[in-house]
Coordinates of N, CA and C in Angstrom, one line a residue:
X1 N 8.8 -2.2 18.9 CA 8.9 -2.0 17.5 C 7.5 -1.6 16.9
X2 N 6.4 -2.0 17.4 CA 5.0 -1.6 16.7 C 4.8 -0.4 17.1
X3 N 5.4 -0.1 18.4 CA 4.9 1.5 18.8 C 5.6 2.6 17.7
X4 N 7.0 1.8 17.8 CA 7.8 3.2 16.7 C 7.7 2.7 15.4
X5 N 6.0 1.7 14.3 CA 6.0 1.8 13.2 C 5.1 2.7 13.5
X6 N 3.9 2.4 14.6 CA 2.7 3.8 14.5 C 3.1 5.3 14.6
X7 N 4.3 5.2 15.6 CA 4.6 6.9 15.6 C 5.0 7.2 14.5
X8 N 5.7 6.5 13.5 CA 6.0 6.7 12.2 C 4.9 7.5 10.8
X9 N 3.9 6.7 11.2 CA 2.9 6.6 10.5 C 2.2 7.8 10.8
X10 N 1.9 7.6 11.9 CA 1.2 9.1 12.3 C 1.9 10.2 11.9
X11 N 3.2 10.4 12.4 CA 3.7 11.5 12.0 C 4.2 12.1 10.3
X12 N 4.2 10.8 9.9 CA 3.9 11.5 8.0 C 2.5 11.3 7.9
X13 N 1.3 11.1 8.3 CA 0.1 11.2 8.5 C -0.2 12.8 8.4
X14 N 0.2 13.1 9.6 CA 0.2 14.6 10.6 C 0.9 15.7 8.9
X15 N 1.9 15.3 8.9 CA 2.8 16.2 8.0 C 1.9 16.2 6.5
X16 N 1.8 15.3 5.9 CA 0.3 14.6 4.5 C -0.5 16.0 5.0
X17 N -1.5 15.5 6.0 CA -2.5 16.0 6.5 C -2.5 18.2 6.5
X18 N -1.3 18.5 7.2 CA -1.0 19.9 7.3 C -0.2 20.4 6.2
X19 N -0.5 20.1 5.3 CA 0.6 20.4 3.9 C -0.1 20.9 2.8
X20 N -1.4 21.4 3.1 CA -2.3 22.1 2.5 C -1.9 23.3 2.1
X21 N -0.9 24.0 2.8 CA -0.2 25.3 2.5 C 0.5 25.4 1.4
X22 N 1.1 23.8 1.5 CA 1.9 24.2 0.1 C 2.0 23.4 -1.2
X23 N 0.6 22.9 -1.4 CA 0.0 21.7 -2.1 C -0.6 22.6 -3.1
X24 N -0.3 21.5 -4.2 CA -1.4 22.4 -5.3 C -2.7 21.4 -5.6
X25 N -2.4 20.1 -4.8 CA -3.3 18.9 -5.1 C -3.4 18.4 -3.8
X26 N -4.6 18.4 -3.2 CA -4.4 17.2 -1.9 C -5.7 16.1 -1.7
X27 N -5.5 15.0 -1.7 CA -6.8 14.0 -1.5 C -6.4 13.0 -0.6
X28 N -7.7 12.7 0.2 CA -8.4 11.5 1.0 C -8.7 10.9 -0.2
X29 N -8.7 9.3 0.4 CA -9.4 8.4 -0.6 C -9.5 7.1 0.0
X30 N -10.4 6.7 -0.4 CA -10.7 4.9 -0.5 C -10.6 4.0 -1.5
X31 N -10.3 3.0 -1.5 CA -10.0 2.2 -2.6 C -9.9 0.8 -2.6
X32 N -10.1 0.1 -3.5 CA -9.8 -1.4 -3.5 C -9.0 -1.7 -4.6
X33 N -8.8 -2.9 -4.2 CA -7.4 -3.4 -5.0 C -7.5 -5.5 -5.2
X34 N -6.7 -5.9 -6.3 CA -6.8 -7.0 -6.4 C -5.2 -6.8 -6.8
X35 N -4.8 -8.5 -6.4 CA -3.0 -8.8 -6.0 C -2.9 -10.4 -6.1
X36 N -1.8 -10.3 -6.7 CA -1.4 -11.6 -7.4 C 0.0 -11.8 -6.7
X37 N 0.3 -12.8 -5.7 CA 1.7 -13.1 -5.0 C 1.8 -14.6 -4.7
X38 N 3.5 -14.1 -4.2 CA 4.1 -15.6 -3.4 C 4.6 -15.1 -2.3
X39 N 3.9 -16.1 -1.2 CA 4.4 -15.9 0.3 C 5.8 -17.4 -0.1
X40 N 6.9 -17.2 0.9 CA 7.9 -18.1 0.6 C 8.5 -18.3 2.2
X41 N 7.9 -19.6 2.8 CA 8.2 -20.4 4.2 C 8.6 -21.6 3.9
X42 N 9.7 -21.2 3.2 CA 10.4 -22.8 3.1 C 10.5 -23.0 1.3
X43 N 9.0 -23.1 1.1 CA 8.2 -23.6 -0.2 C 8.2 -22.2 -0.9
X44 N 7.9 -21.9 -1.8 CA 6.9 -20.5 -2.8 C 5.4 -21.1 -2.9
X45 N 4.6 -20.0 -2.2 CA 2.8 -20.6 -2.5 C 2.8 -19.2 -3.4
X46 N 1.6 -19.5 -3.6 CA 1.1 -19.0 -4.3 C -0.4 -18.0 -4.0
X47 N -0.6 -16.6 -3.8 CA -1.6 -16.2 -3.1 C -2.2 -15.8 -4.0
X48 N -3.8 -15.1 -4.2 CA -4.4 -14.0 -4.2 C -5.0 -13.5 -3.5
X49 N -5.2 -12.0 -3.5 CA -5.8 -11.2 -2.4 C -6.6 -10.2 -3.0
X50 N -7.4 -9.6 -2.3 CA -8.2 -9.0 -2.6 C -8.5 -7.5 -1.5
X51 N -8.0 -6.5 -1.6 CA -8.5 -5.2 -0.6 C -8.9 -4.2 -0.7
X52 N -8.9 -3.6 0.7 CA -9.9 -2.1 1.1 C -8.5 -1.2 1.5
X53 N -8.5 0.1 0.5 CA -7.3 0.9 1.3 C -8.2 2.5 1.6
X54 N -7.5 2.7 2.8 CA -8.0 4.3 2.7 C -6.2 5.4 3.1
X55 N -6.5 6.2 2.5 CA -5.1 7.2 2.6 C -5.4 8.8 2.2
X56 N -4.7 9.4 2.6 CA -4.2 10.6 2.1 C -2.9 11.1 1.4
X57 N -3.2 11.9 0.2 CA -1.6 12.4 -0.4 C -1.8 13.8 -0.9
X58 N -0.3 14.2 -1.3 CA -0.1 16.1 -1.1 C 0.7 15.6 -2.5
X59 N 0.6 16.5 -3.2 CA 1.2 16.9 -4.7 C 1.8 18.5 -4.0
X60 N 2.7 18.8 -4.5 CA 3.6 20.1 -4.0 C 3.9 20.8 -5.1
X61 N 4.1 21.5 -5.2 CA 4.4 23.1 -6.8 C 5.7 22.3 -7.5
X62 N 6.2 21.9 -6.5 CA 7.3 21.3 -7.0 C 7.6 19.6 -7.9
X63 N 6.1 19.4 -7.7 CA 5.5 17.9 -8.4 C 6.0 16.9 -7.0
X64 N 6.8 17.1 -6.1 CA 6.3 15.9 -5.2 C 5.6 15.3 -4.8
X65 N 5.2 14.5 -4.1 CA 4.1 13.4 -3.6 C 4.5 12.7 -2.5
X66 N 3.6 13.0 -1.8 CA 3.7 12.7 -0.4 C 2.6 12.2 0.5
X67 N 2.3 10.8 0.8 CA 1.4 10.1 0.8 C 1.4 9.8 2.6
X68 N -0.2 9.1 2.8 CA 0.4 7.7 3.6 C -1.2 6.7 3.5
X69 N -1.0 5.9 3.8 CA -2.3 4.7 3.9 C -2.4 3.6 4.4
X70 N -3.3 3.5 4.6 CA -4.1 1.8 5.5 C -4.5 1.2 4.9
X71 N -4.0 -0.7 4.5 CA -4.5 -1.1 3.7 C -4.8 -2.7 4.6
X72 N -6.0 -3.0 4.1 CA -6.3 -4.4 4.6 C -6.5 -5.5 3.5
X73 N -6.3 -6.6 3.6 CA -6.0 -7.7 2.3 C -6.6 -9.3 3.4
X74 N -7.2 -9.5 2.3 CA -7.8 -10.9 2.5 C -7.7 -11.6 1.4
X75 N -7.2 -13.2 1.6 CA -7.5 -13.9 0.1 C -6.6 -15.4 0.9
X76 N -6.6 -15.9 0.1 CA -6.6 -17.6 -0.1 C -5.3 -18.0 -0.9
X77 N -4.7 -19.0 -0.1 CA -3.1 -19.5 -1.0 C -3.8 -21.0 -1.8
X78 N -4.0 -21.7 -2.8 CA -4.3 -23.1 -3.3 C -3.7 -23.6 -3.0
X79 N -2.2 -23.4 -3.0 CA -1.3 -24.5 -3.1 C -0.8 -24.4 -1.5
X80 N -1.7 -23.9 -0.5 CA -1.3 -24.0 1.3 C -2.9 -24.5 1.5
X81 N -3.3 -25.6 0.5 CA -4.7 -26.0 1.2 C -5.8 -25.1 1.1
X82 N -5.7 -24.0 0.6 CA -6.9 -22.9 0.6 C -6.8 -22.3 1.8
X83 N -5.6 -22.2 2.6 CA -5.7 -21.6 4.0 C -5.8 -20.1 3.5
X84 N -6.4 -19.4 4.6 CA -6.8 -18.3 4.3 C -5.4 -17.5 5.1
X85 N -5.6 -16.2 4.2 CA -4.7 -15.3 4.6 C -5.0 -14.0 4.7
X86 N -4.2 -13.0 5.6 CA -5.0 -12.1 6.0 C -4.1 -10.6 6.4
X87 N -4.2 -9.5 6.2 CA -2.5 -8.8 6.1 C -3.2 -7.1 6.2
X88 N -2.5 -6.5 7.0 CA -2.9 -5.2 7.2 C -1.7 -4.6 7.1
X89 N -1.6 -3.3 6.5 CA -0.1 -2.6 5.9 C -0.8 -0.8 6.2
X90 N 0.9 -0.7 6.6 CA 0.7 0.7 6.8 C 1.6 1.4 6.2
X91 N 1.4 2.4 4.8 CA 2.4 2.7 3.8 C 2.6 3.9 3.8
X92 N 3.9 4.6 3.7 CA 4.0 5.7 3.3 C 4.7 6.0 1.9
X93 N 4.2 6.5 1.2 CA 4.5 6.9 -0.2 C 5.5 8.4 -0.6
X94 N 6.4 8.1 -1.2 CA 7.2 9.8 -1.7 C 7.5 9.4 -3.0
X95 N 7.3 10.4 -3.8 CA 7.8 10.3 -5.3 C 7.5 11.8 -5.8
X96 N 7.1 11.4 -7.6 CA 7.1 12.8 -8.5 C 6.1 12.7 -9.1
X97 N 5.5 13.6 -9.3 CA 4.6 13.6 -10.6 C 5.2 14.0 -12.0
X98 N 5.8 12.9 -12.7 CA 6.6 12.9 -13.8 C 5.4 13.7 -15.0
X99 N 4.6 13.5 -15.2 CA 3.6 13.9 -16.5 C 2.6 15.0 -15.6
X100 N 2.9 15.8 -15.6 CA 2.1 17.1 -15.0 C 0.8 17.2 -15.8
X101 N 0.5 16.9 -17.4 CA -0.6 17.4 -18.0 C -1.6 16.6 -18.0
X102 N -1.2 15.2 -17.7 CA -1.6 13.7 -17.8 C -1.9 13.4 -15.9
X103 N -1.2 13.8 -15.1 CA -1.5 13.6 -13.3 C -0.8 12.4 -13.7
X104 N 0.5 11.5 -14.4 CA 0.5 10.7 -13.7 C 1.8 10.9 -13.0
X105 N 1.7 10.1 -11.6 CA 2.5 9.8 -10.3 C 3.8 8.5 -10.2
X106 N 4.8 8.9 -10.2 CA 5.5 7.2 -9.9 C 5.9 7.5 -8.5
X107 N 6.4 6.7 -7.3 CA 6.7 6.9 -5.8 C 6.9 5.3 -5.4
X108 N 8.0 5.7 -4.6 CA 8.4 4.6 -3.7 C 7.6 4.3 -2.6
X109 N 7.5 3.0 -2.1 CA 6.6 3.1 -0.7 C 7.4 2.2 -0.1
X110 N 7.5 2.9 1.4 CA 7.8 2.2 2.7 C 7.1 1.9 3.5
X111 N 6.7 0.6 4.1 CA 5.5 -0.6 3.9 C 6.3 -1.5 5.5
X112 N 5.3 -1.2 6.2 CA 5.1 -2.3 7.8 C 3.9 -2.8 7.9
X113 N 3.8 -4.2 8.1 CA 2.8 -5.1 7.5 C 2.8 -6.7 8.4
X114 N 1.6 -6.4 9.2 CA 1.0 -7.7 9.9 C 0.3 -8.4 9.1
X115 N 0.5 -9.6 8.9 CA -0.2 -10.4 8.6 C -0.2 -12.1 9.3
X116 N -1.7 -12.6 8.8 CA -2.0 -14.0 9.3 C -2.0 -15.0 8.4
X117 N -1.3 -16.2 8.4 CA -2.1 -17.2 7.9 C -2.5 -18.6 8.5
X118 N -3.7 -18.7 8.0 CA -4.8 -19.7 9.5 C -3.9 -19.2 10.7
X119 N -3.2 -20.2 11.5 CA -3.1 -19.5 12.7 C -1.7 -19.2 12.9
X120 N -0.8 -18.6 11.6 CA 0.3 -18.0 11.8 C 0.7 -16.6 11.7
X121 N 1.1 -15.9 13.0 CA 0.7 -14.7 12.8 C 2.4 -14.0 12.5
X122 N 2.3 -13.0 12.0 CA 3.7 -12.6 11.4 C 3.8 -10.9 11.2
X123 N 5.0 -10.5 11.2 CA 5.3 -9.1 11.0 C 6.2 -8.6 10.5
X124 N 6.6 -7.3 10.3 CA 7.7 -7.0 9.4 C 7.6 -6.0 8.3
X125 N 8.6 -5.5 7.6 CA 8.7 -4.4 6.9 C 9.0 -4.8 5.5
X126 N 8.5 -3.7 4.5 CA 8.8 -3.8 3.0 C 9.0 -2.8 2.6
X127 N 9.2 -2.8 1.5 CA 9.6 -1.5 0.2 C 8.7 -2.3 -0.9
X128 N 8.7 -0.8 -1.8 CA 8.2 -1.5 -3.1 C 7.9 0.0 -4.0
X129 N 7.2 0.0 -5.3 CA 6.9 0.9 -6.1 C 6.0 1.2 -6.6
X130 N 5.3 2.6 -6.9 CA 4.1 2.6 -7.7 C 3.8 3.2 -8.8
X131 N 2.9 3.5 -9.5 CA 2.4 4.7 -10.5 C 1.0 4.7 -10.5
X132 N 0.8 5.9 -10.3 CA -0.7 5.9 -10.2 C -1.0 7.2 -11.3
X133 N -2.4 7.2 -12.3 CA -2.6 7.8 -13.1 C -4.1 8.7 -12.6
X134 N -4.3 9.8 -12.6 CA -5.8 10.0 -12.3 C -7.0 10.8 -12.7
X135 N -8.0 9.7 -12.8 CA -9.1 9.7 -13.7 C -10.1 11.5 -13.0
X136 N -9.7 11.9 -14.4 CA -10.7 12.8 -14.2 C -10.9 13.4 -13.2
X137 N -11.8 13.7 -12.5 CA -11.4 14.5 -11.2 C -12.3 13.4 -9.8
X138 N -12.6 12.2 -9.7 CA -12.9 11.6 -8.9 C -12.1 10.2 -8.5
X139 N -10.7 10.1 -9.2 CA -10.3 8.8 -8.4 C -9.0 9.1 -9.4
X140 N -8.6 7.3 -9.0 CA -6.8 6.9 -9.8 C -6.8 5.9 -10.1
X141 N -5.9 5.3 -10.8 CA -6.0 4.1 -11.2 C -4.4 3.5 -10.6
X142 N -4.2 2.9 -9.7 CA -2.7 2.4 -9.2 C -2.3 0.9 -9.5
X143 N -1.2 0.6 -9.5 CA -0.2 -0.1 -10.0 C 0.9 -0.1 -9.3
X144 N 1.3 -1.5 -8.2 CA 1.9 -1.2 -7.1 C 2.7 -2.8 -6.8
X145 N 4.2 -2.5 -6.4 CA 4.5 -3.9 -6.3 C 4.9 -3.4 -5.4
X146 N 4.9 -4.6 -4.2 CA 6.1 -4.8 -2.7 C 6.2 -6.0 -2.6
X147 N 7.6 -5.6 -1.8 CA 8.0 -7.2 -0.9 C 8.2 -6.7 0.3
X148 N 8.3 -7.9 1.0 CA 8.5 -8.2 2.4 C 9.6 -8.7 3.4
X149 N 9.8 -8.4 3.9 CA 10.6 -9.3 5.2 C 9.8 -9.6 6.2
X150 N 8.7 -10.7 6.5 CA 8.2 -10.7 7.9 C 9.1 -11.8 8.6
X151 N 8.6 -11.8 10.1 CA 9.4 -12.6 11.2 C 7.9 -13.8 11.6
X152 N 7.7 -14.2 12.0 CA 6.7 -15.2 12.8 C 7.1 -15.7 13.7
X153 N 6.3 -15.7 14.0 CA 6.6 -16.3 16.0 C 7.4 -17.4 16.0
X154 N 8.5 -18.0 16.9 CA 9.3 -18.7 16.8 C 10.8 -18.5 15.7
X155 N 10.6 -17.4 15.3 CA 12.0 -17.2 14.1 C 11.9 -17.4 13.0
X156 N 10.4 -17.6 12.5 CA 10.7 -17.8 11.2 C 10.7 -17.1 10.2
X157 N 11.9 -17.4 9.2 CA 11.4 -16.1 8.4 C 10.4 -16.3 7.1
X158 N 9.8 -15.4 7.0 CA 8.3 -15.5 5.9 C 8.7 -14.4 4.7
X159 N 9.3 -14.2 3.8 CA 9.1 -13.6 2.7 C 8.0 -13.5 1.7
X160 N 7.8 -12.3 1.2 CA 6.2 -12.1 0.8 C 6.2 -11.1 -0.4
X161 N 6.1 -11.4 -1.6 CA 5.5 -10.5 -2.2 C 4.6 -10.6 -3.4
X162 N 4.2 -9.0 -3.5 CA 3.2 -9.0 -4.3 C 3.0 -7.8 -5.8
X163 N 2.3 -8.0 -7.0 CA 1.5 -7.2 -7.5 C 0.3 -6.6 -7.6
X164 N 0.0 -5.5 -8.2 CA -1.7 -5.5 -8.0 C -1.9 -4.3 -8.2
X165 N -3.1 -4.1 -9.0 CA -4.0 -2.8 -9.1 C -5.2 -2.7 -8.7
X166 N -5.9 -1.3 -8.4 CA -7.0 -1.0 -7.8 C -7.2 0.4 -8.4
X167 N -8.2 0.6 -8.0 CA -9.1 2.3 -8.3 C -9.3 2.5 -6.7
X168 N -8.8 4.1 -6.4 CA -9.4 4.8 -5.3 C -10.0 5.7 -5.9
X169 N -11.4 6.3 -4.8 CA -12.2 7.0 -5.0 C -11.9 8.6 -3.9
X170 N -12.1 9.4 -4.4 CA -11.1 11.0 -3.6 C -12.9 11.4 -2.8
X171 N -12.4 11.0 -1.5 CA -13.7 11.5 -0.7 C -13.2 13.4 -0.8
X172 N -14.9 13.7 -0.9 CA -15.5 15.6 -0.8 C -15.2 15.5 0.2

């Protein structure tokens, strides 16, 4: 399963990346983000998280959007003892650019996502949605919910989701 989420990833990676031809907009970027969730094993906790994403996306003549990205997230549950938590996601993004004059973006994302908490480690896939608006000609401002389906070792199932915004910055 992990091998055919990476060949996934790479290969809308690869396609993002060579789509220069028919793009009227294309950016790398890095970015951070802060996220307000509930992980749900049994109970509903309660998380925050805090991350680092880097990605690439293609805007097309035709207003499409076509993304993909690496996101890493660290933060703390209160109500699981302050156990720390820990989650790496690999997303691909497709949508429209609804407001052409304005750049702003809405897109679906399809979301495979490892994560830990203290020494529970877990995996699994999500969906979720975004809009992103962007500033001027050096970044964006996003707005992004997902959920989860993970598994953890032994069967269990871990349901996960989250909100959250960040600013990415469009590397030269």
């Amino acid at each position: 399963m992990k091998k055919t989420i990476l060949k996934l990833v790479l290969v809308a990676g690869l396609l993002v990346s060579n789509a220069s031809a028919w793009s009227i907009e294309k950016h790398s970027y890095l970015g951070v983000s802060a996220k307000s969730g509930t992980i749900s094993i049994g109970n509903d906790y309660k998380e925050r998280l805090y991350g680092l994403k880097w990605g690439v996306y293609s805007i097309f003549n035709s207003g499409l959007l076509l993304g993909v990205d690496f996101e890493g997230d660290y933060g703390k549950s209160k109500d699981m003892d302050n156990s720390k938590v820990a989650y790496f996601d690999a997303n691909i993004h497709l949508g429209y650019r609804i407001l052409s004059k304005y750049k702003v973006d809405v897109y679906a994302i399809g979301s495979a996502k490892k994560g830990t908490i203290e020494n529970l480690d877990m995996y699994g896939f999500g969906y979720g949605v975004g809009i992103a608006k962007n500033l001027w000609n050096f970044g964006r401002l996003t707005i992004e919910y997902k959920k989860y389906s993970l598994t953890a070792k032994g069967g269990l199932d871990v349901d996960e989701s989250n909100i959250g915004g960040g600013i990415v910055f469009f590397l030269r």
